[in-house]
Amino acid sequence: MKEFMMIFRNEKVEGGELPSAEQMQAVMNQWQNWIGNIAAKGNFSGTNRLDSEGKTLKPNEVSIDGPYAEVKEMVGGYLVVKANTFDDAVEMAISCPNLLYGGSVEVRSVMAMDADIHSVSFLAVK
Amino acid sequence: MQNNELIPHLFRTEYRKIVSVLSKLFGIEYIEIAEDIVSETFLLAAELWGVKGLPENPTAWLYGVAKNKTRNYLKRNQLFAQKISPEIKHTNHQTEEIEIDLSIKNINDSQLAMIFAVCNPSISSQAQIGLALNLLCGFGVEEIASAFLTNKEVIYKRLQRAKEKLKTDKIKIQQPSLAEINDRLPNVLITLYLLFNEGYYSTLQNIALRKDLCLEAMRLNYLLVENDITNKPMVNALLSLMCFHSSRFEARINQNGETILYEEQDTDLWNKELIEKGEYYLNQAFTNSTLTKYHLEASIAYCHTKKENTSQKWEAILQLYNQLLQIAYSPIIALNRTYALAKAHGKKEAISEAEKLNLTNNHLYYSLLGNLYTNLDNKKALLHFATTLTLANSAADKATIAKNIDKVPPR
């Protein structure tokens, strides 16, 4: 099985009411149940949620405060899954709770370490 | 206590203590000499006590005789004494008489050292459990053989091989250092966990023996909790798990040794004292941010000490299973998690997830599907239960499945 990374992005919402503790818990449970479904099939590799604290450094001592590289869109977390094919990984992403809240899921194929090291271009640069 | 009950009782409680102390003194190479000396001590007790009556303090008598036998052995076997004596002199600052320290503290330290020597990944986990039962719990070869549903010769050979391996690997019987504890404690806990499960999930008819296995695992775990250097959150978590599980021991097996399903258990038979102890150790387990599979399993077991069937309870259990799967996937956990999903979110959602698990060589998989389809599609339920029957091996499993089939409404 290969590994795939799902990257969760959400747009920054200005203002509005903060969700209640119960609402937060309900959303958390929804996420955990989705991850639990994946883990129950033995497809779970790892996950992390990212806090909103952040800074992006750019060349020439330019830096942007906040967790945004470009537009007002931030990465909220990632999940690494094991799947036989890319399509299987995408299938898992379809029921991701982030899609219910206006966010997106980017599914990417994780490059195996040795594939990188054995590439001719990598060796040529060294 | 009658004379004929006292010796087996003392054998169970004292044999392992003296063996641990002597083995720690001699080193792993001479573990059989330690065992022989202690066996001879008990043999002498059996002969003398029957004729002369009980000594005033039988335990002290055993310790005294074991000490004398050890000294005599060392005198008669100068070569052996020379080999081990530098070590003994070093630890006792004595040159003349060898001191055999059978104080409570040294007994506890020696047993702790022995736990770490025996629960060593250089031997198979089955061998670790066997040795633990033999050296740390005072079980005879025959008892171990019945616990493992095999014959004496197999166990005898297994124990011999395991001891040889510990010798060739020069495993030391000594108090583990603080650094070693963090490294090796997880493996010690795995062995204790397996020992407990050996008793708890066994299909053995001998219920007393099953209880003994669970109690021994708890006793060894308690030894780790009692010692400051091993009293870690994960150790408390495992002990808490064992307390919660064993609180249901009387309720989950009937007099014929048949399993009584959780739903049908008489809660009056649940042991309240053990539940309270479980809660205490669970609180101790959460004194820092460590989170192990024992923490999660103990927390799930804690939820099960409340019989009410609220969706909040099942949502909490489901969340614990979600986390458990992320740190320790196993097919059984995946199946249990799906059962919790059904209880929390309904059978339809659970069936759709269950069918994706595809654990087609596991009889519990079909058992779960059978349960989920019961009252939704009884024809399918019966089909799944039929498949379960063809895959199940033990009579106890088959009896449980038969009970489930009875619950499917007739067409």
Coordinates of C-alpha atoms in Angstrom, one line a residue:
Chain A
M1 CA 0.0 0.0 0.0
K2 CA 1.1 3.5 -0.7
E3 CA 0.7 6.6 1.4
F4 CA -1.4 9.6 0.5
M5 CA -1.7 13.0 2.3
M6 CA -4.9 14.8 2.6
I7 CA -4.4 18.6 3.2
F8 CA -7.4 20.4 4.7
R9 CA -7.9 24.1 3.8
N10 CA -10.4 26.6 5.0
E11 CA -11.0 30.2 4.1
K12 CA -10.6 32.7 6.9
V13 CA -14.0 34.0 8.1
E14 CA -13.9 37.5 9.6
G15 CA -16.2 38.2 12.5
G16 CA -19.3 36.2 13.2
E17 CA -20.2 34.3 16.4
L18 CA -17.8 31.9 17.9
P19 CA -19.1 28.3 18.1
S20 CA -20.2 27.1 21.5
A21 CA -18.3 24.4 23.3
E22 CA -21.0 21.9 22.4
Q23 CA -20.8 22.8 18.7
M24 CA -17.0 22.5 18.8
Q25 CA -17.3 19.1 20.4
A26 CA -19.9 17.9 17.8
V27 CA -17.6 19.0 15.0
M28 CA -14.6 17.3 16.7
N29 CA -16.6 14.1 17.0
Q30 CA -17.6 14.2 13.4
W31 CA -13.9 14.5 12.4
Q32 CA -12.9 11.7 14.7
N33 CA -15.6 9.5 13.5
W34 CA -14.5 10.0 9.9
I35 CA -10.9 9.3 10.8
G36 CA -12.1 6.3 12.9
N37 CA -13.8 4.9 9.8
I38 CA -10.5 5.1 7.9
A39 CA -8.5 3.7 10.9
A40 CA -11.0 0.8 11.3
K41 CA -10.0 -0.4 7.8
G42 CA -6.3 -0.2 8.8
N43 CA -5.7 2.7 6.5
F44 CA -4.6 5.3 9.0
S45 CA -1.0 6.5 9.1
G46 CA -1.0 9.8 11.0
T47 CA -2.7 13.1 11.5
N48 CA -2.2 16.5 13.0
R49 CA -4.3 19.6 13.5
L50 CA -2.6 23.0 13.1
D51 CA -3.2 25.9 15.3
S52 CA -3.9 29.3 13.8
E53 CA -0.7 30.8 15.1
G54 CA 1.7 31.1 12.1
K55 CA 4.1 33.1 10.0
T56 CA 5.3 32.7 6.5
L57 CA 8.9 33.6 5.6
K58 CA 9.8 34.7 2.1
P59 CA 13.1 35.6 0.4
N60 CA 14.6 39.0 1.1
E61 CA 13.5 39.1 4.7
V62 CA 9.8 39.4 3.7
S63 CA 7.5 37.7 6.1
I64 CA 3.7 37.5 6.4
D65 CA 2.0 37.2 9.7
G66 CA -0.6 34.5 10.1
P67 CA -0.9 31.1 8.7
Y68 CA -1.5 32.2 5.1
A69 CA 1.0 31.7 2.3
E70 CA -1.0 33.5 -0.4
V71 CA -4.7 34.3 -0.1
K72 CA -6.7 34.3 3.1
E73 CA -6.9 30.5 3.1
M74 CA -5.2 28.4 5.7
V75 CA -4.2 24.8 6.2
G76 CA -6.0 23.5 9.2
G77 CA -4.4 20.1 9.3
Y78 CA -3.5 17.0 7.4
L79 CA -4.1 13.3 7.5
V80 CA -1.8 10.6 6.0
V81 CA -3.6 7.4 4.8
K82 CA -2.6 4.1 3.3
A83 CA -4.3 3.1 0.1
N84 CA -3.7 0.8 -2.8
T85 CA -4.4 3.4 -5.4
F86 CA -4.8 7.2 -5.7
D87 CA -8.5 6.7 -6.5
D88 CA -9.0 4.7 -3.3
A89 CA -7.5 7.6 -1.3
V90 CA -9.8 10.1 -3.1
E91 CA -12.8 7.8 -2.3
M92 CA -11.9 8.1 1.4
A93 CA -11.7 11.9 1.1
I94 CA -15.2 12.2 -0.3
S95 CA -16.8 11.9 3.2
C96 CA -14.4 14.4 4.8
P97 CA -16.2 16.7 7.2
N98 CA -14.2 19.7 5.9
L99 CA -16.3 19.6 2.8
L100 CA -19.5 20.2 4.9
Y101 CA -18.1 23.5 6.2
G102 CA -17.0 25.1 2.9
G103 CA -13.4 23.8 3.2
S104 CA -11.4 21.8 0.7
V105 CA -9.4 18.6 0.8
E106 CA -6.3 18.3 -1.4
V107 CA -5.2 14.6 -1.9
R108 CA -1.6 14.1 -2.8
S109 CA 0.5 11.1 -3.4
V110 CA 3.4 10.8 -0.9
M111 CA 6.7 10.3 -2.6
A112 CA 8.6 7.4 -1.1
M113 CA 12.0 8.4 0.3
D114 CA 14.1 6.0 -1.9
A115 CA 12.3 7.2 -5.1
D116 CA 13.7 10.6 -4.3
I117 CA 17.2 9.6 -3.5
H118 CA 17.5 7.3 -6.5
S119 CA 16.4 10.0 -9.0
V120 CA 19.2 11.0 -11.3
S121 CA 18.5 14.7 -10.9
F122 CA 18.9 14.5 -7.1
L123 CA 22.3 12.8 -7.4
A124 CA 23.4 15.3 -10.1
V125 CA 22.7 18.3 -7.9
K126 CA 24.8 16.7 -5.1
Chain B
M1 CA -5.8 -23.1 57.8
Q2 CA -5.3 -26.9 57.8
N3 CA -1.8 -28.3 57.5
N4 CA -2.6 -29.9 54.1
E5 CA -3.8 -26.6 52.8
L6 CA -1.0 -24.5 54.3
I7 CA 1.9 -25.9 52.4
P8 CA 0.4 -25.4 48.9
H9 CA -0.7 -21.9 50.0
L10 CA 2.8 -21.1 51.3
F11 CA 4.3 -22.6 48.2
R12 CA 2.2 -20.3 46.1
T13 CA 3.1 -17.2 48.1
E14 CA 6.7 -17.9 49.3
Y15 CA 8.3 -20.1 46.7
R16 CA 8.6 -17.2 44.2
K17 CA 9.9 -14.8 46.8
I18 CA 12.8 -17.0 47.9
V19 CA 13.6 -18.1 44.3
S20 CA 13.7 -14.4 43.3
V21 CA 16.0 -13.5 46.1
L22 CA 18.4 -16.4 45.5
S23 CA 18.3 -16.0 41.7
K24 CA 19.2 -12.3 42.1
L25 CA 22.1 -13.3 44.4
F26 CA 23.4 -16.1 42.2
G27 CA 22.7 -14.6 38.8
I28 CA 20.7 -16.1 35.9
E29 CA 23.2 -18.8 35.2
Y30 CA 22.4 -20.6 38.4
I31 CA 18.6 -20.2 38.5
E32 CA 18.1 -24.0 38.7
I33 CA 20.2 -24.1 41.8
A34 CA 18.0 -21.5 43.4
E35 CA 14.9 -23.4 42.4
D36 CA 16.4 -26.7 43.7
I37 CA 17.2 -25.2 47.1
V38 CA 13.7 -23.8 47.5
S39 CA 12.1 -27.0 46.3
E40 CA 14.1 -29.0 48.8
T41 CA 13.1 -26.5 51.5
F42 CA 9.4 -27.2 50.8
L43 CA 10.0 -30.9 50.6
L44 CA 11.5 -30.8 54.1
A45 CA 8.6 -28.8 55.3
A46 CA 6.1 -31.4 54.0
E47 CA 8.0 -34.2 55.7
L48 CA 8.7 -32.5 59.1
W49 CA 5.5 -30.6 59.6
G50 CA 3.4 -33.7 59.1
V51 CA 5.3 -35.5 61.8
K52 CA 6.3 -32.8 64.3
G53 CA 3.4 -30.4 63.7
L54 CA 3.6 -26.8 62.5
P55 CA 6.4 -24.5 63.5
E56 CA 5.4 -21.3 65.3
N57 CA 6.0 -19.1 62.3
P58 CA 6.0 -21.3 59.2
T59 CA 7.2 -18.5 56.8
A60 CA 10.1 -17.7 59.1
W61 CA 10.9 -21.4 59.3
L62 CA 11.0 -21.7 55.5
Y63 CA 13.2 -18.6 55.2
G64 CA 15.6 -20.0 57.9
V65 CA 15.9 -23.4 56.2
A66 CA 16.4 -21.9 52.8
K67 CA 19.1 -19.7 54.2
N68 CA 20.9 -22.7 55.8
K69 CA 20.5 -24.8 52.7
T70 CA 22.0 -22.0 50.6
R71 CA 25.0 -21.6 53.0
N72 CA 25.6 -25.3 53.1
Y73 CA 25.4 -25.5 49.3
L74 CA 28.0 -22.7 49.0
K75 CA 30.3 -24.4 51.5
R76 CA 30.0 -27.7 49.7
N77 CA 30.6 -26.2 46.3
Q78 CA 33.6 -23.9 46.8
L79 CA 34.0 -23.5 43.1
F80 CA 30.5 -22.1 42.7
A81 CA 30.9 -20.0 45.8
Q82 CA 34.1 -18.5 44.4
K83 CA 32.4 -17.7 41.1
I84 CA 29.5 -15.8 42.7
S85 CA 31.2 -14.7 45.9
P86 CA 32.9 -11.5 44.5
E87 CA 29.5 -10.3 43.7
I88 CA 28.1 -11.3 47.1
K89 CA 31.0 -9.8 49.0
H90 CA 30.7 -6.6 47.0
T91 CA 27.0 -6.2 47.8
N92 CA 27.2 -7.2 51.5
H93 CA 30.7 -6.0 52.6
Q94 CA 31.2 -9.3 54.3
T95 CA 33.9 -11.8 53.8
E96 CA 33.1 -14.6 56.2
E97 CA 29.5 -15.4 56.3
I98 CA 27.3 -14.9 53.2
E99 CA 24.2 -13.0 54.1
I100 CA 21.0 -14.0 52.5
D101 CA 18.7 -11.1 52.8
L102 CA 15.0 -12.2 53.0
S103 CA 13.7 -8.8 54.2
I104 CA 10.5 -7.5 52.7
K105 CA 12.4 -4.8 50.9
N106 CA 14.8 -7.2 49.3
I107 CA 12.1 -9.6 48.4
N108 CA 10.2 -6.9 46.6
D109 CA 13.3 -5.6 44.9
S110 CA 14.3 -9.1 43.8
Q111 CA 10.8 -9.8 42.5
L112 CA 10.9 -6.6 40.5
A113 CA 14.3 -7.5 39.1
M114 CA 12.9 -10.9 38.2
I115 CA 9.9 -9.4 36.4
F116 CA 12.3 -7.4 34.2
A117 CA 14.5 -10.4 33.6
V118 CA 11.7 -12.7 32.6
C119 CA 9.7 -10.2 30.5
N120 CA 12.4 -10.0 28.0
P121 CA 11.8 -9.8 24.3
S122 CA 14.7 -12.1 23.6
I123 CA 12.3 -15.0 24.3
S124 CA 8.8 -15.5 22.8
S125 CA 5.8 -13.9 24.6
Q126 CA 4.4 -17.4 25.3
A127 CA 7.7 -18.3 26.9
Q128 CA 7.7 -15.1 28.9
I129 CA 4.2 -15.9 30.2
G130 CA 5.3 -19.4 31.1
L131 CA 8.4 -18.3 32.9
A132 CA 6.4 -15.5 34.7
L133 CA 3.9 -18.1 35.9
N134 CA 6.7 -20.5 37.0
L135 CA 9.2 -18.1 38.6
L136 CA 7.1 -15.2 39.6
C137 CA 3.8 -16.8 40.4
G138 CA 4.9 -20.2 41.8
F139 CA 2.9 -22.2 39.3
G140 CA 4.0 -25.8 38.7
V141 CA 4.6 -27.2 35.2
E142 CA 1.3 -29.1 35.4
E143 CA -0.8 -26.0 36.2
I144 CA 0.9 -24.0 33.4
A145 CA 0.2 -26.9 31.0
S146 CA -3.5 -26.8 31.9
A147 CA -3.6 -23.0 31.5
F148 CA -2.2 -23.3 28.0
L149 CA -4.3 -26.4 27.2
T150 CA -1.2 -28.4 26.4
N151 CA 0.8 -31.2 28.1
K152 CA 3.5 -31.1 30.7
E153 CA 6.3 -32.1 28.4
V154 CA 5.6 -29.2 26.0
I155 CA 5.7 -26.7 28.9
Y156 CA 8.7 -28.3 30.5
K157 CA 10.7 -28.0 27.3
R158 CA 9.4 -24.4 26.7
L159 CA 10.6 -23.3 30.1
Q160 CA 14.0 -25.0 29.8
R161 CA 14.6 -23.4 26.4
A162 CA 13.5 -20.0 27.7
K163 CA 15.9 -20.3 30.7
E164 CA 18.8 -21.4 28.4
K165 CA 18.1 -18.4 26.2
L166 CA 18.2 -16.0 29.1
K167 CA 21.5 -17.5 30.2
T168 CA 23.1 -17.4 26.8
D169 CA 22.0 -13.8 26.4
K170 CA 23.4 -13.1 29.8
I171 CA 20.3 -11.4 31.0
K172 CA 21.0 -9.8 34.4
I173 CA 18.6 -10.2 37.4
Q174 CA 19.0 -6.7 38.8
Q175 CA 17.1 -3.6 39.7
P176 CA 16.6 -1.9 36.3
S177 CA 18.1 1.6 36.0
L178 CA 15.8 4.6 35.4
A179 CA 16.8 4.7 31.8
E180 CA 16.1 0.9 31.3
I181 CA 12.7 1.2 32.9
N182 CA 11.4 3.6 30.2
D183 CA 12.8 1.3 27.6
R184 CA 11.6 -2.0 28.9
L185 CA 8.5 -1.2 30.9
P186 CA 6.3 -1.4 27.7
N187 CA 7.3 -5.0 27.1
V188 CA 6.8 -6.0 30.8
L189 CA 3.3 -4.5 30.5
I190 CA 2.6 -6.4 27.3
T191 CA 3.5 -9.7 29.1
L192 CA 1.3 -8.9 32.1
Y193 CA -1.6 -7.9 29.7
L194 CA -1.2 -11.2 27.9
L195 CA -1.1 -13.1 31.2
F196 CA -4.3 -11.4 32.2
N197 CA -6.0 -12.1 28.9
E198 CA -4.9 -15.7 29.1
G199 CA -7.2 -16.0 32.1
Y200 CA -9.9 -13.6 31.1
Y201 CA -10.6 -14.7 27.5
S202 CA -9.6 -18.3 27.9
T203 CA -12.0 -21.1 26.9
L204 CA -10.7 -23.2 29.8
Q205 CA -13.4 -25.0 31.8
N206 CA -11.4 -24.6 35.1
I207 CA -12.8 -21.3 36.3
A208 CA -10.6 -21.2 39.4
L209 CA -7.5 -21.4 37.3
R210 CA -8.7 -18.7 35.0
K211 CA -9.3 -16.4 38.0
D212 CA -5.9 -17.3 39.4
L213 CA -4.2 -16.2 36.1
C214 CA -6.0 -12.9 36.3
L215 CA -5.2 -12.4 40.0
E216 CA -1.5 -13.1 39.4
A217 CA -1.3 -10.6 36.5
M218 CA -2.9 -8.1 38.8
R219 CA -0.5 -8.9 41.7
L220 CA 2.5 -8.4 39.5
N221 CA 1.1 -5.2 38.1
Y222 CA 0.5 -4.1 41.7
L223 CA 4.1 -4.8 42.5
L224 CA 5.0 -2.3 39.7
V225 CA 2.6 0.3 41.1
E226 CA 4.0 -0.1 44.6
N227 CA 7.5 0.6 43.5
D228 CA 8.3 4.3 43.0
I229 CA 10.5 3.8 40.0
T230 CA 8.0 1.8 38.1
N231 CA 4.9 3.6 39.2
K232 CA 4.2 5.2 35.9
P233 CA 0.9 6.4 34.4
M234 CA 0.8 3.5 31.9
V235 CA 1.3 1.0 34.7
N236 CA -1.7 2.5 36.5
A237 CA -3.7 2.5 33.3
L238 CA -3.2 -1.3 32.8
L239 CA -4.0 -2.0 36.5
S240 CA -7.2 0.1 36.1
L241 CA -8.1 -1.9 33.0
M242 CA -7.6 -5.2 34.9
C243 CA -9.7 -4.0 37.8
F244 CA -12.6 -3.0 35.6
H245 CA -12.5 -6.2 33.6
S246 CA -12.2 -8.5 36.6
S247 CA -15.0 -6.6 38.4
R248 CA -17.3 -8.5 36.0
F249 CA -15.7 -11.9 36.4
E250 CA -18.5 -13.4 38.5
A251 CA -21.2 -11.9 36.2
R252 CA -19.8 -13.0 32.9
I253 CA -19.5 -16.7 33.4
N254 CA -22.2 -18.9 34.8
Q255 CA -21.7 -22.0 36.9
N256 CA -21.3 -24.2 33.8
G257 CA -18.5 -22.0 32.6
E258 CA -20.6 -20.5 29.8
T259 CA -20.2 -16.9 28.9
I260 CA -23.0 -14.5 29.8
L261 CA -23.2 -11.6 27.4
Y262 CA -22.7 -8.1 28.8
E263 CA -26.3 -7.1 28.1
E264 CA -27.6 -10.0 30.1
Q265 CA -25.2 -9.7 33.1
D266 CA -26.6 -9.3 36.6
T267 CA -25.1 -6.0 37.7
D268 CA -25.5 -7.0 41.3
L269 CA -22.7 -9.5 40.7
W270 CA -20.3 -6.8 39.5
N271 CA -17.6 -6.2 42.1
K272 CA -18.1 -2.6 43.3
E273 CA -14.8 -2.6 45.2
L274 CA -12.8 -3.5 42.1
I275 CA -14.7 -0.8 40.1
E276 CA -13.7 1.8 42.7
K277 CA -10.1 0.6 42.6
G278 CA -10.2 0.8 38.8
E279 CA -11.4 4.4 39.1
Y280 CA -8.6 5.2 41.5
Y281 CA -5.9 3.8 39.2
L282 CA -7.5 5.4 36.2
N283 CA -7.2 8.8 37.9
Q284 CA -3.5 8.0 38.7
A285 CA -3.0 7.1 35.1
F286 CA -4.0 10.6 33.9
T287 CA -1.5 12.5 36.1
N288 CA 0.5 13.5 33.0
S289 CA -0.1 13.7 29.3
T290 CA 0.9 10.1 28.5
L291 CA -1.8 8.4 26.5
T292 CA -1.3 4.7 25.8
K293 CA -3.6 2.0 24.5
Y294 CA -4.1 0.9 28.1
H295 CA -5.4 4.4 29.0
L296 CA -8.0 4.2 26.2
E297 CA -8.9 0.6 26.9
A298 CA -9.3 1.3 30.6
S299 CA -11.4 4.4 29.8
I300 CA -13.7 2.2 27.6
A301 CA -13.9 -0.4 30.3
Y302 CA -14.8 2.4 32.7
C303 CA -17.7 3.5 30.4
H304 CA -18.9 -0.1 30.5
T305 CA -19.2 0.0 34.3
K306 CA -22.3 2.1 33.7
K307 CA -25.0 -0.2 32.4
E308 CA -27.4 2.5 31.0
N309 CA -27.7 2.6 27.2
T310 CA -27.6 6.3 26.4
S311 CA -26.3 7.6 23.1
Q312 CA -24.0 9.9 25.0
K313 CA -22.3 6.9 26.6
W314 CA -21.9 5.2 23.3
E315 CA -20.7 8.3 21.6
A316 CA -18.0 8.6 24.3
I317 CA -17.1 4.9 23.8
L318 CA -17.0 5.5 20.0
Q319 CA -14.6 8.4 20.4
L320 CA -12.3 6.3 22.6
Y321 CA -12.3 3.6 20.0
N322 CA -11.5 6.2 17.3
Q323 CA -8.4 7.2 19.2
L324 CA -7.5 3.6 20.0
L325 CA -7.5 2.6 16.4
Q326 CA -5.1 5.5 15.6
I327 CA -2.5 4.3 18.0
A328 CA -3.1 0.5 18.0
Y329 CA -5.1 -0.9 15.1
S330 CA -6.3 -4.5 15.4
P331 CA -9.2 -6.2 13.7
I332 CA -10.9 -6.8 17.1
I333 CA -10.8 -3.1 18.0
A334 CA -12.1 -2.3 14.5
L335 CA -15.1 -4.7 15.1
N336 CA -15.7 -3.3 18.6
R337 CA -15.6 0.2 17.3
T338 CA -18.2 -0.6 14.6
Y339 CA -20.5 -2.0 17.3
A340 CA -20.1 1.2 19.3
L341 CA -20.9 3.1 16.0
A342 CA -24.1 1.2 15.7
K343 CA -25.0 2.0 19.3
A344 CA -24.2 5.7 18.9
H345 CA -25.4 6.4 15.3
G346 CA -27.7 3.5 14.5
K347 CA -27.4 0.2 12.7
K348 CA -27.6 1.5 9.1
E349 CA -24.6 3.7 9.3
A350 CA -22.7 0.9 11.1
I351 CA -23.6 -1.7 8.5
S352 CA -22.2 0.5 5.7
E353 CA -18.9 0.9 7.6
A354 CA -18.8 -2.8 8.7
E355 CA -19.1 -4.1 5.2
K356 CA -16.0 -2.1 4.2
L357 CA -13.9 -3.8 6.9
N358 CA -13.8 -7.0 4.9
L359 CA -12.4 -9.1 7.7
T360 CA -13.7 -12.2 5.9
N361 CA -11.5 -14.8 7.8
N362 CA -12.6 -13.6 11.2
H363 CA -15.7 -15.3 12.7
L364 CA -16.4 -12.2 14.9
Y365 CA -16.8 -10.1 11.7
Y366 CA -19.8 -12.2 10.6
S367 CA -21.0 -12.3 14.1
L368 CA -21.1 -8.5 14.2
L369 CA -22.8 -8.3 10.8
G370 CA -25.4 -10.9 12.0
N371 CA -26.0 -8.7 15.1
L372 CA -26.4 -5.6 13.0
Y373 CA -28.8 -7.2 10.5
T374 CA -31.0 -8.7 13.2
N375 CA -34.4 -7.0 13.1
L376 CA -33.4 -5.1 9.9
D377 CA -33.0 -8.0 7.5
N378 CA -33.3 -11.2 9.4
K379 CA -32.6 -13.4 6.4
K380 CA -29.2 -11.7 6.0
A381 CA -28.6 -11.9 9.8
L382 CA -29.1 -15.7 9.7
L383 CA -26.8 -16.1 6.7
H384 CA -24.1 -14.2 8.5
F385 CA -24.5 -16.2 11.7
A386 CA -24.3 -19.4 9.6
T387 CA -21.0 -18.3 8.2
T388 CA -19.8 -17.5 11.8
L389 CA -20.6 -21.0 12.9
T390 CA -18.4 -22.5 10.1
L391 CA -15.5 -20.3 11.2
A392 CA -15.7 -20.5 15.0
N393 CA -13.6 -23.1 16.7
S394 CA -14.4 -23.2 20.4
A395 CA -17.5 -24.7 21.9
A396 CA -17.9 -21.5 24.0
D397 CA -18.0 -19.4 20.8
K398 CA -20.5 -21.7 19.2
A399 CA -22.7 -21.5 22.2
T400 CA -22.6 -17.7 22.1
I401 CA -23.5 -17.7 18.4
A402 CA -26.4 -20.1 19.0
K403 CA -27.8 -17.6 21.6
N404 CA -27.5 -14.8 19.0
I405 CA -29.4 -16.9 16.4
D406 CA -32.2 -17.5 19.0
K407 CA -32.6 -13.7 19.1
V408 CA -33.4 -13.4 15.4
P409 CA -37.2 -13.2 15.1
P410 CA -38.6 -16.2 13.1
R411 CA -39.9 -15.4 9.7

